[in-house]
CSV table of N, CA, C and O in Angstrom, one decimal:
chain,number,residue,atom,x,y,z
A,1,UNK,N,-12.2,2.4,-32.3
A,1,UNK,CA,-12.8,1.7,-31.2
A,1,UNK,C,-12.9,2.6,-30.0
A,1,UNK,O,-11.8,2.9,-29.4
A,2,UNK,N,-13.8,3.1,-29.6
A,2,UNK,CA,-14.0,3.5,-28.4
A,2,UNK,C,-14.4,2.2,-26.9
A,2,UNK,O,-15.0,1.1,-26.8
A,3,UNK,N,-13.5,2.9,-25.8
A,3,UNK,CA,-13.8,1.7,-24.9
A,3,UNK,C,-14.4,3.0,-23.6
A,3,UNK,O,-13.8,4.1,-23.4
A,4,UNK,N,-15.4,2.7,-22.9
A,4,UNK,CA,-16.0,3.1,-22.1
A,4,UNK,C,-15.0,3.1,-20.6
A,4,UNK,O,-14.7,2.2,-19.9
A,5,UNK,N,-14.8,4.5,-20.4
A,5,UNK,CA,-14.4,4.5,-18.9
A,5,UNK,C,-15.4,4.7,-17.8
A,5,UNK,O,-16.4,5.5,-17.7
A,6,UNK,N,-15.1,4.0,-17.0
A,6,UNK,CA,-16.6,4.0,-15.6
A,6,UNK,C,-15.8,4.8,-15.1
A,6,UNK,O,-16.3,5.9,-15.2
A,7,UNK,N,-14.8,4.9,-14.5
A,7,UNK,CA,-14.1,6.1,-13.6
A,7,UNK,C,-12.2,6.0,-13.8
A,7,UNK,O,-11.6,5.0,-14.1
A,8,UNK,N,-11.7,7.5,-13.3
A,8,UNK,CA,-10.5,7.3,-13.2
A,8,UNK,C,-10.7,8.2,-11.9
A,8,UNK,O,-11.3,9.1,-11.5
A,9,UNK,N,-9.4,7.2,-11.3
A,9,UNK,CA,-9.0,7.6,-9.8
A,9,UNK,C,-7.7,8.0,-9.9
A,9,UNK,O,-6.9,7.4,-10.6
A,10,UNK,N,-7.3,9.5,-8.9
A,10,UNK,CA,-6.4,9.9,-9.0
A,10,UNK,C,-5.4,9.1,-7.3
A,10,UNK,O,-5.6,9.0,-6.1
A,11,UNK,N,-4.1,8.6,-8.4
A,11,UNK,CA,-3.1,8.0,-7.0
A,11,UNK,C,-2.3,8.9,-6.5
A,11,UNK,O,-1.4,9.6,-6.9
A,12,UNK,N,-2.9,8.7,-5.0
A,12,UNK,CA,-2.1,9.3,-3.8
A,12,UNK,C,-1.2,8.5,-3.3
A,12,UNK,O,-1.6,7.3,-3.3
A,13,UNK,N,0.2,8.6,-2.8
A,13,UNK,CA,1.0,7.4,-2.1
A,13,UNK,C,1.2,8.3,-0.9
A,13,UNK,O,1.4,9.5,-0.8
A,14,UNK,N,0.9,7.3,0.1
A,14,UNK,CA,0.4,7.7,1.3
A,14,UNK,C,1.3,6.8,1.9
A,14,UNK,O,1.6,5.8,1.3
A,15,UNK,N,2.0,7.3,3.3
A,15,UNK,CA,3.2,6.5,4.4
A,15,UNK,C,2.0,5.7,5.3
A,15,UNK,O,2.3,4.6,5.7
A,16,UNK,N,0.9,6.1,5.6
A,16,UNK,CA,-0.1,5.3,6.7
A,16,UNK,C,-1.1,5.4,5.9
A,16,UNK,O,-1.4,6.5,5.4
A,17,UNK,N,-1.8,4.2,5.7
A,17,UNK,CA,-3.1,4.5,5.4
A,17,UNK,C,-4.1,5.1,6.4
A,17,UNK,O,-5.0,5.9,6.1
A,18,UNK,N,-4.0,4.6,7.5
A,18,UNK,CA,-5.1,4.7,8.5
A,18,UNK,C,-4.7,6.5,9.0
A,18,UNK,O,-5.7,7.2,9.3
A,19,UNK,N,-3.0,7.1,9.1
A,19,UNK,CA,-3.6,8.4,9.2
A,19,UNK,C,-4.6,9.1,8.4
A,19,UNK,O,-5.5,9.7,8.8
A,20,UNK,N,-4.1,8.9,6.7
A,20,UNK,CA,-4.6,9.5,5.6
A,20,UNK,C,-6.0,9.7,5.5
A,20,UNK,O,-6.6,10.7,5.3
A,21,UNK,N,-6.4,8.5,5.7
A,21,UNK,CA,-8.4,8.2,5.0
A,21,UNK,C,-8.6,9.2,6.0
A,21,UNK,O,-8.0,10.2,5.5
A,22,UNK,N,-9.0,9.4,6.9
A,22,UNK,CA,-9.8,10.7,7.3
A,22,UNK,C,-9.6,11.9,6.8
A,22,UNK,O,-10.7,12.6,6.6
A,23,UNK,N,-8.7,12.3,6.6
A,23,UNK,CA,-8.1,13.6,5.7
A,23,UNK,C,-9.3,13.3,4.3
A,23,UNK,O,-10.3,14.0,4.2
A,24,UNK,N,-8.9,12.3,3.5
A,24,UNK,CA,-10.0,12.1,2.5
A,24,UNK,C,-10.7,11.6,2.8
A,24,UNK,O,-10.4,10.5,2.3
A,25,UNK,N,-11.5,11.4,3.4
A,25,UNK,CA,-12.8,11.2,4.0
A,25,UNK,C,-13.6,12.8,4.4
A,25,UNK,O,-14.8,13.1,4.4
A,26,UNK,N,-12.7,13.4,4.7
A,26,UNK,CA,-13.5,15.3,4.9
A,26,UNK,C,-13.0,15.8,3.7
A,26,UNK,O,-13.8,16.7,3.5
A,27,UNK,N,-12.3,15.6,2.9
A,27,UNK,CA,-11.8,16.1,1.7
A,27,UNK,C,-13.2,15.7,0.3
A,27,UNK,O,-13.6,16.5,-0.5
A,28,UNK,N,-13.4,14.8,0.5
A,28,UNK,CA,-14.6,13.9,-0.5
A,28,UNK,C,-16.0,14.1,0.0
A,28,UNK,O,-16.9,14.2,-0.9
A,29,UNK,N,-16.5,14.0,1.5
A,29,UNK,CA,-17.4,13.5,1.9
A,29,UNK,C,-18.2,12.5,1.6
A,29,UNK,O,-19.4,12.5,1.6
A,30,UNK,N,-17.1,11.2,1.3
A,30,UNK,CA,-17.4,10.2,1.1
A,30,UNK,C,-16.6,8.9,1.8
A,30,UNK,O,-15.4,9.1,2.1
A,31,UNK,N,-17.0,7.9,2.1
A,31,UNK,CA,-16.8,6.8,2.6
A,31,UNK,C,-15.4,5.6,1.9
A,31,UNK,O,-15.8,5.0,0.9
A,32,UNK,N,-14.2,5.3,2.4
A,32,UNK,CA,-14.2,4.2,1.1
A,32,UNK,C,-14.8,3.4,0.8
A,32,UNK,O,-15.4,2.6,1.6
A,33,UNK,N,-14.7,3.6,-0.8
A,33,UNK,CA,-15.7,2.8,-1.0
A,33,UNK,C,-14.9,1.0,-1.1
A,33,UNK,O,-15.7,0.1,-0.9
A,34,UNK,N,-13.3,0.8,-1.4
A,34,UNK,CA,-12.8,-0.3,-1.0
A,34,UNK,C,-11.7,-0.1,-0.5
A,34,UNK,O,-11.0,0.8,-0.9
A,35,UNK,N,-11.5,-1.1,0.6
A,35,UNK,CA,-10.0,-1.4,1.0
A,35,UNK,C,-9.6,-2.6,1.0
A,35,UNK,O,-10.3,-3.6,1.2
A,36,UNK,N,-8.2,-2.5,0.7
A,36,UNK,CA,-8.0,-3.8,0.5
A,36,UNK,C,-6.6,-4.2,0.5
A,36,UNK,O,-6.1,-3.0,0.6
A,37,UNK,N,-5.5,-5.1,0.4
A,37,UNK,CA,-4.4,-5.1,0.5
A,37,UNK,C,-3.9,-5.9,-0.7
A,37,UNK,O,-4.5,-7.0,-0.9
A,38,UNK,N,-2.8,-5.6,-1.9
A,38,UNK,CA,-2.0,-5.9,-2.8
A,38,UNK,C,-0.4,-6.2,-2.3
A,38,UNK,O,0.3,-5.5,-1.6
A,39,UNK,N,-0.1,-7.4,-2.7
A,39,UNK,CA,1.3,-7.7,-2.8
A,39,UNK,C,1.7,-7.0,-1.0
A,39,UNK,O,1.4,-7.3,0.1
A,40,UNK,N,2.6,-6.0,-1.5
A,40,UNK,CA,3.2,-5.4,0.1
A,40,UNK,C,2.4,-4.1,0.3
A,40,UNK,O,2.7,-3.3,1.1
A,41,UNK,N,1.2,-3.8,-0.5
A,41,UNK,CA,0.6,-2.8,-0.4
A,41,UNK,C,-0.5,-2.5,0.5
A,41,UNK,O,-1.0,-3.5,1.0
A,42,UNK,N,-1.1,-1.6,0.7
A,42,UNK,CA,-2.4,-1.5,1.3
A,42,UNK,C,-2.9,-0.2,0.8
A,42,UNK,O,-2.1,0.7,1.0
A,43,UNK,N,-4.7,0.1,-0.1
A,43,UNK,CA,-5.0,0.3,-0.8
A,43,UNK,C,-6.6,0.5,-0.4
A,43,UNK,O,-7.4,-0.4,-0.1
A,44,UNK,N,-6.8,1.8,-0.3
A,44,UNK,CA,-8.2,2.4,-0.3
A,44,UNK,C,-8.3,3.8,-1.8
A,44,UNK,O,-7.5,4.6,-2.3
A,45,UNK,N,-10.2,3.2,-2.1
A,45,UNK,CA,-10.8,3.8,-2.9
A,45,UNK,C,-11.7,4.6,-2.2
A,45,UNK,O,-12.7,4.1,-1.8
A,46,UNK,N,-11.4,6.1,-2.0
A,46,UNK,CA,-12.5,7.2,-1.3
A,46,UNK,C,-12.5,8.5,-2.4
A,46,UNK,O,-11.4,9.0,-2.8
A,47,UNK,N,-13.7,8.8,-2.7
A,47,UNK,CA,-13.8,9.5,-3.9
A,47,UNK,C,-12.9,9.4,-5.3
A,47,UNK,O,-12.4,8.3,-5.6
A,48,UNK,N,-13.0,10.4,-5.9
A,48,UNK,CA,-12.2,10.3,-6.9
A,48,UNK,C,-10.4,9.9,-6.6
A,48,UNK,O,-9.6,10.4,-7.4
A,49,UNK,N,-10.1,9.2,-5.9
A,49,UNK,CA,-8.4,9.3,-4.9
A,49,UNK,C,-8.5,7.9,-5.0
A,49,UNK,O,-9.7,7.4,-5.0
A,50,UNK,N,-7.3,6.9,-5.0
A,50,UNK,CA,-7.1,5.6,-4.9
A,50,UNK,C,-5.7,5.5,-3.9
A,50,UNK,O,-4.6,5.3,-4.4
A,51,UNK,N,-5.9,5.7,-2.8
A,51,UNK,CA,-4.6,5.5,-1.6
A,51,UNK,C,-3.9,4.5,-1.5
A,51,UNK,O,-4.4,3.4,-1.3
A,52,UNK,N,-2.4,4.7,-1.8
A,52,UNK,CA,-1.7,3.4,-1.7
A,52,UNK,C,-0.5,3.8,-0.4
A,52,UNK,O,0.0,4.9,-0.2
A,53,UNK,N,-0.3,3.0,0.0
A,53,UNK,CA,0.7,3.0,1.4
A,53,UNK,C,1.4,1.8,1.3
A,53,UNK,O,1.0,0.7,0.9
A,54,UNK,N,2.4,2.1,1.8
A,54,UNK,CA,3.7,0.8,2.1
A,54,UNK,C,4.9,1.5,1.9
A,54,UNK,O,5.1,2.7,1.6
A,55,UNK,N,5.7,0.3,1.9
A,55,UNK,CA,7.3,0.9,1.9
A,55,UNK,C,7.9,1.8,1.1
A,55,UNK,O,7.4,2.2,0.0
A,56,UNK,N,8.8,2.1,1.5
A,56,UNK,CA,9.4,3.2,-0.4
A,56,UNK,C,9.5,1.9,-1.0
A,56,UNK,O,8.9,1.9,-2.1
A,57,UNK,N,10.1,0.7,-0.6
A,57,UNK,CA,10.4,-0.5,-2.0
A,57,UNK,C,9.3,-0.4,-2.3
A,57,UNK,O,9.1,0.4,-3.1
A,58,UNK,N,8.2,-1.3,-1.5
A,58,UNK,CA,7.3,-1.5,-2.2
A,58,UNK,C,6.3,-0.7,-3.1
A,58,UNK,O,5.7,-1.2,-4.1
A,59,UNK,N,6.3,0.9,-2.7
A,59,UNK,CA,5.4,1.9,-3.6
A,59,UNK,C,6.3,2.3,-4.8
A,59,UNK,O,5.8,2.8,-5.8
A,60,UNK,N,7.9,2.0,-4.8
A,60,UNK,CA,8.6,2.2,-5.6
A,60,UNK,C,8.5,2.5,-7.1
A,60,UNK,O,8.6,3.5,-7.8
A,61,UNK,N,8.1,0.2,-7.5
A,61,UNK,CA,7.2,0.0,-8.6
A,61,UNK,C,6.5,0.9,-9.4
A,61,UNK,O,6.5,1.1,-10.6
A,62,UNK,N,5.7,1.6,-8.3
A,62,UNK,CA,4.0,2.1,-8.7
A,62,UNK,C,3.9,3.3,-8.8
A,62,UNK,O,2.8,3.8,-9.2
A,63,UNK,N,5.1,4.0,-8.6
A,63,UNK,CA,5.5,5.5,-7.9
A,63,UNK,C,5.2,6.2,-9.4
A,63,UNK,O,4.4,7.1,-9.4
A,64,UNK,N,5.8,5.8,-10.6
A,64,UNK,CA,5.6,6.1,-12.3
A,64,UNK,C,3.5,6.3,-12.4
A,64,UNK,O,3.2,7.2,-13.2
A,65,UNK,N,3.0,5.9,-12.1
A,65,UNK,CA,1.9,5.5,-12.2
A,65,UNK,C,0.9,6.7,-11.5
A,65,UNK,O,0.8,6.7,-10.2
A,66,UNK,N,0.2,7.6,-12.2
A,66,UNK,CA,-0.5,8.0,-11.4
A,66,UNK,C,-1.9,8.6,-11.6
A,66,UNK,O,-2.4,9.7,-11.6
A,67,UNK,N,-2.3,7.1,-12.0
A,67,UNK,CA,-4.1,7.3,-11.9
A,67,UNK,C,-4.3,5.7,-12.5
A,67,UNK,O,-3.6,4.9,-13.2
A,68,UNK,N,-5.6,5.5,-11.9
A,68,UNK,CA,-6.1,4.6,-12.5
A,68,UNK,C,-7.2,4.3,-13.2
A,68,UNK,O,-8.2,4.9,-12.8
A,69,UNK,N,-7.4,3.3,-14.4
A,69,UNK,CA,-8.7,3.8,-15.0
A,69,UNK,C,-9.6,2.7,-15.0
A,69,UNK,O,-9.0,1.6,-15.0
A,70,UNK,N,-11.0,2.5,-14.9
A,70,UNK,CA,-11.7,1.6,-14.2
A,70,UNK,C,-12.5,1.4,-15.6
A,70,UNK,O,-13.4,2.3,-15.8
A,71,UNK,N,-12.4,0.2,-16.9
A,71,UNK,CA,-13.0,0.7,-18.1
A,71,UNK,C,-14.0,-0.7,-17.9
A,71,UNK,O,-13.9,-1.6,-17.1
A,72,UNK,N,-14.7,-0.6,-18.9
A,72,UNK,CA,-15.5,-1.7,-19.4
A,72,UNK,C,-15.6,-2.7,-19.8
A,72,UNK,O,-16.4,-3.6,-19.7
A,73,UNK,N,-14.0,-2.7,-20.5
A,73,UNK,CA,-13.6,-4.4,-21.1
A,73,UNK,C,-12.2,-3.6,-21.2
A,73,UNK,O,-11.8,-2.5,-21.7
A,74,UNK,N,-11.5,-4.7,-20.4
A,74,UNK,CA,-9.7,-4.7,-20.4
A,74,UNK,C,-9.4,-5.2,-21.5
A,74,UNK,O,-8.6,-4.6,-22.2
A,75,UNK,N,-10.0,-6.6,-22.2
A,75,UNK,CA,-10.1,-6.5,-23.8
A,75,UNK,C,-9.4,-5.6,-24.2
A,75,UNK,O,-8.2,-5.5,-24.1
A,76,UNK,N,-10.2,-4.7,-24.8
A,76,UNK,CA,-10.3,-3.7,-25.4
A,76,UNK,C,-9.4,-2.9,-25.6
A,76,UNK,O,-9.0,-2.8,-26.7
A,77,UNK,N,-8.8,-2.0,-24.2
A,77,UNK,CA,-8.0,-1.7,-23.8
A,77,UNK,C,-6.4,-2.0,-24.2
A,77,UNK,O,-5.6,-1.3,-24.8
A,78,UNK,N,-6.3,-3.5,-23.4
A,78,UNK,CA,-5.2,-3.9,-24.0
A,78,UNK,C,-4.9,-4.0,-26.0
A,78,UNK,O,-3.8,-4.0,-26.5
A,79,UNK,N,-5.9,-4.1,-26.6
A,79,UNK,CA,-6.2,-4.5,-27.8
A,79,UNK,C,-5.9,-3.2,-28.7
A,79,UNK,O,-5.3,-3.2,-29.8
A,80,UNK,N,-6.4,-2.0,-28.2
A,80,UNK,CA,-6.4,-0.2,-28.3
A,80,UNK,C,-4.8,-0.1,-27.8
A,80,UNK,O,-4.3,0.9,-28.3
A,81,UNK,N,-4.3,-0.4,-27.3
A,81,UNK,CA,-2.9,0.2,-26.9
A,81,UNK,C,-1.8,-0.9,-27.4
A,81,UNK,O,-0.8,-0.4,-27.9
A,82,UNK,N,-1.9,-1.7,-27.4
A,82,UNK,CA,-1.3,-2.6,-28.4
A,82,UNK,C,-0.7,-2.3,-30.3
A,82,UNK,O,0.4,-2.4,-30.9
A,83,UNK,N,-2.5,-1.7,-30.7
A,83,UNK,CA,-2.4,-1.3,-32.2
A,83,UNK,C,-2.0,0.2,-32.4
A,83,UNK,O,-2.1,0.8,-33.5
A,84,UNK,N,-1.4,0.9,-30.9
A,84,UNK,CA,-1.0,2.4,-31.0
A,84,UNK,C,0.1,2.0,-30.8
A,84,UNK,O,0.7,3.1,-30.4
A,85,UNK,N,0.8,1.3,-30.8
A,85,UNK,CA,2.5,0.7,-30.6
A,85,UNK,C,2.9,1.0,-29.0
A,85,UNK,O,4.0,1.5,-28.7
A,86,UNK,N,1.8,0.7,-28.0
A,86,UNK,CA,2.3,0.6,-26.9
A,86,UNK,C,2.5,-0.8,-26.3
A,86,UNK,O,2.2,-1.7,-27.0
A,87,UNK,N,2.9,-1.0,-25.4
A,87,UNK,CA,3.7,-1.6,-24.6
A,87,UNK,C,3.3,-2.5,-23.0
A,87,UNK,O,4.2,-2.4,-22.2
A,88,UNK,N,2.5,-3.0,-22.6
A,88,UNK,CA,2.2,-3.5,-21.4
A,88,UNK,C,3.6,-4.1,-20.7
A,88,UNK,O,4.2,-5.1,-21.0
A,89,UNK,N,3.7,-3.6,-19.9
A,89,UNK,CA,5.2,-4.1,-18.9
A,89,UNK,C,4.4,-4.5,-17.8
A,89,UNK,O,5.0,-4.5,-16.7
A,90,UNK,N,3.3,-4.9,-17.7
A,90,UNK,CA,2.8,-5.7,-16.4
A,90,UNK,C,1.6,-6.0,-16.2
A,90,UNK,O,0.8,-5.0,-16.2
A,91,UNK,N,1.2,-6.7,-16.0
A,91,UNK,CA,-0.7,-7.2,-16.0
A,91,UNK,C,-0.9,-8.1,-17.4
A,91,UNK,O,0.0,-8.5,-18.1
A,92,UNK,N,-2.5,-8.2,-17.4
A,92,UNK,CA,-3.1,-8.0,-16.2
A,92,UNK,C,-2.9,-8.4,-15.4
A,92,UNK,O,-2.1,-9.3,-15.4
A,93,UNK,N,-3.4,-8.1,-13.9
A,93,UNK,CA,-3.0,-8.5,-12.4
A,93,UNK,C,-4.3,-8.8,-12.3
A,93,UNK,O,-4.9,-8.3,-13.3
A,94,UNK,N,-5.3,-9.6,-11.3
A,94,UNK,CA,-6.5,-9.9,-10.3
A,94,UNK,C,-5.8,-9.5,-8.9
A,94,UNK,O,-4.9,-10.0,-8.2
A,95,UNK,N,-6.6,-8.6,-8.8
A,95,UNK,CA,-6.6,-8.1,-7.3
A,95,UNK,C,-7.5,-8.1,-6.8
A,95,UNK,O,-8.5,-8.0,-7.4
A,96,UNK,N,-7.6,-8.3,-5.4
A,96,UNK,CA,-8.5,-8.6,-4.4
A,96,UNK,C,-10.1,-7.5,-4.5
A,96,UNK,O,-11.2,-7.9,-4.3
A,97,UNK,N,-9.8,-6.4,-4.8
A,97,UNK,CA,-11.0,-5.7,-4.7
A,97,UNK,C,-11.9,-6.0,-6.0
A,97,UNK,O,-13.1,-5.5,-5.7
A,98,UNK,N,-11.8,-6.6,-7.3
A,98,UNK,CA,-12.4,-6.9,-8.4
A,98,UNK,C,-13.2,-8.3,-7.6
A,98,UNK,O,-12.8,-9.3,-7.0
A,99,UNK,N,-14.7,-7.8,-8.0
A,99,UNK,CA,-15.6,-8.8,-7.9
A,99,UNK,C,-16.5,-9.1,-9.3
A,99,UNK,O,-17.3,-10.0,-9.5
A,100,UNK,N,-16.1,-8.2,-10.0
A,100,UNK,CA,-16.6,-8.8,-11.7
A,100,UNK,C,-15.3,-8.7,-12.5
A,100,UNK,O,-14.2,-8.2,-12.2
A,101,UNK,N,-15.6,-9.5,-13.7
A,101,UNK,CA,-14.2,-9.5,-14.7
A,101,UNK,C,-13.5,-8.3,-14.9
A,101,UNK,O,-12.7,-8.1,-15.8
A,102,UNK,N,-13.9,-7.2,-13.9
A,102,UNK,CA,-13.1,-6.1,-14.7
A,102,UNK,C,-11.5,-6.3,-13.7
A,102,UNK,O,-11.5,-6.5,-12.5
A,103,UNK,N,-10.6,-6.4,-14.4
A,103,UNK,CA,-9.1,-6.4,-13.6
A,103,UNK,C,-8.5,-5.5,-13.8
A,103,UNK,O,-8.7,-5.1,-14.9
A,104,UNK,N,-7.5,-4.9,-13.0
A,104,UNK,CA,-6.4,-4.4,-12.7
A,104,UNK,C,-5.4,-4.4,-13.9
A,104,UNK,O,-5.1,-5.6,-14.3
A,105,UNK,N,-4.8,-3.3,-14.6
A,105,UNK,CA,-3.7,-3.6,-15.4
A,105,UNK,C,-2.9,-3.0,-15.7
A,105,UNK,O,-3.2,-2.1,-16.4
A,106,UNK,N,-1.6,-2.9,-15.4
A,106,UNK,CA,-0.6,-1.7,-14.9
A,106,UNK,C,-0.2,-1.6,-16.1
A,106,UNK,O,0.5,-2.5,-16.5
A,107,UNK,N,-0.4,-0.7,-17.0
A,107,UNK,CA,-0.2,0.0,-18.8
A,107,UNK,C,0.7,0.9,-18.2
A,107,UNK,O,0.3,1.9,-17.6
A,108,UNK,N,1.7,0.8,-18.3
A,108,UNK,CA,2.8,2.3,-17.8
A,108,UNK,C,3.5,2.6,-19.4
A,108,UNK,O,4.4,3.4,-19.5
A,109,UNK,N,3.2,2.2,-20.2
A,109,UNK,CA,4.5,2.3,-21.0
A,109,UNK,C,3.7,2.8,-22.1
A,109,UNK,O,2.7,2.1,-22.4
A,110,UNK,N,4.0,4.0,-22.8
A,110,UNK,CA,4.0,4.6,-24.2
A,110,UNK,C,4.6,4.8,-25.1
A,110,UNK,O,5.8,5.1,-24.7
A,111,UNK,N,4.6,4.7,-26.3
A,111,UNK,CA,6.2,5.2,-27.4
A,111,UNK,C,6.5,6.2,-26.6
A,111,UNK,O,5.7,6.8,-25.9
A,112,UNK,N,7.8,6.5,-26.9
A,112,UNK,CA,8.5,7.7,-26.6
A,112,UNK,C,8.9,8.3,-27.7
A,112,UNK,O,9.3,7.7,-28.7
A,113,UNK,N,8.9,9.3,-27.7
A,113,UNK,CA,9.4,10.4,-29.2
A,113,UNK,C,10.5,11.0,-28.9
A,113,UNK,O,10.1,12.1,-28.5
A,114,UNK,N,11.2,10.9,-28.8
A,114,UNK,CA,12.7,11.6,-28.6
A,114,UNK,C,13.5,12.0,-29.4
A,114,UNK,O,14.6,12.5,-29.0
């Protein structure tokens, strides 16, 4: 089963958002394209970069995590990592910046081979 990725964004954890975006904003030569606020988070999409800012608690969580992937059907996804003996420890989530069915889904967990 192949599942179509539309983009992956690389996570920056950022102490301010409002210092940071200009930095990537000359860094990309692009605009964000969303902002928006999660749980205790706050959260911009400017180029290839997805900015998260807030507390050490609250980036804590998320701190394991570092990219996100924007696919075609979460279906799918979840369905492909499932039958590879992985593991979902959280999601899916609906977050504020999703305006079509595609959602948010925090996949952190892989077998481990040890």
């Amino acid at each position: 089963m192949t599942v179509p990725v539309l983009a992956t964004l690389a996570r920056v954890y950022v102490d301010d958002l409002d210092v940071a975006l200009p930095t990537f904003v000359e860094l990309t030569g692009e605009q964000p394209r969303l902002r928006f606020t999660y749980r205790d988070l706050d959260l911009a999409s400017v180029g290839g970069y997805l900015l998260l800012a807030g507390s050490e608690e609250a980036l804590a969580p998320y701190r394991g995590t570092h990219a996100t992937a924007i696919v075609e059907s979460l279906d799918q996804v979840l369905q492909l990592i499932e039958q590879h003996g992985g593991k979902i420890l959280d999601g899916p989530n609906e977050v504020p910046s999703c305006t079509t069915k595609r959602i948010a889904a925090l996949l952190r967990a892989w077998p481990q081979t040890t």
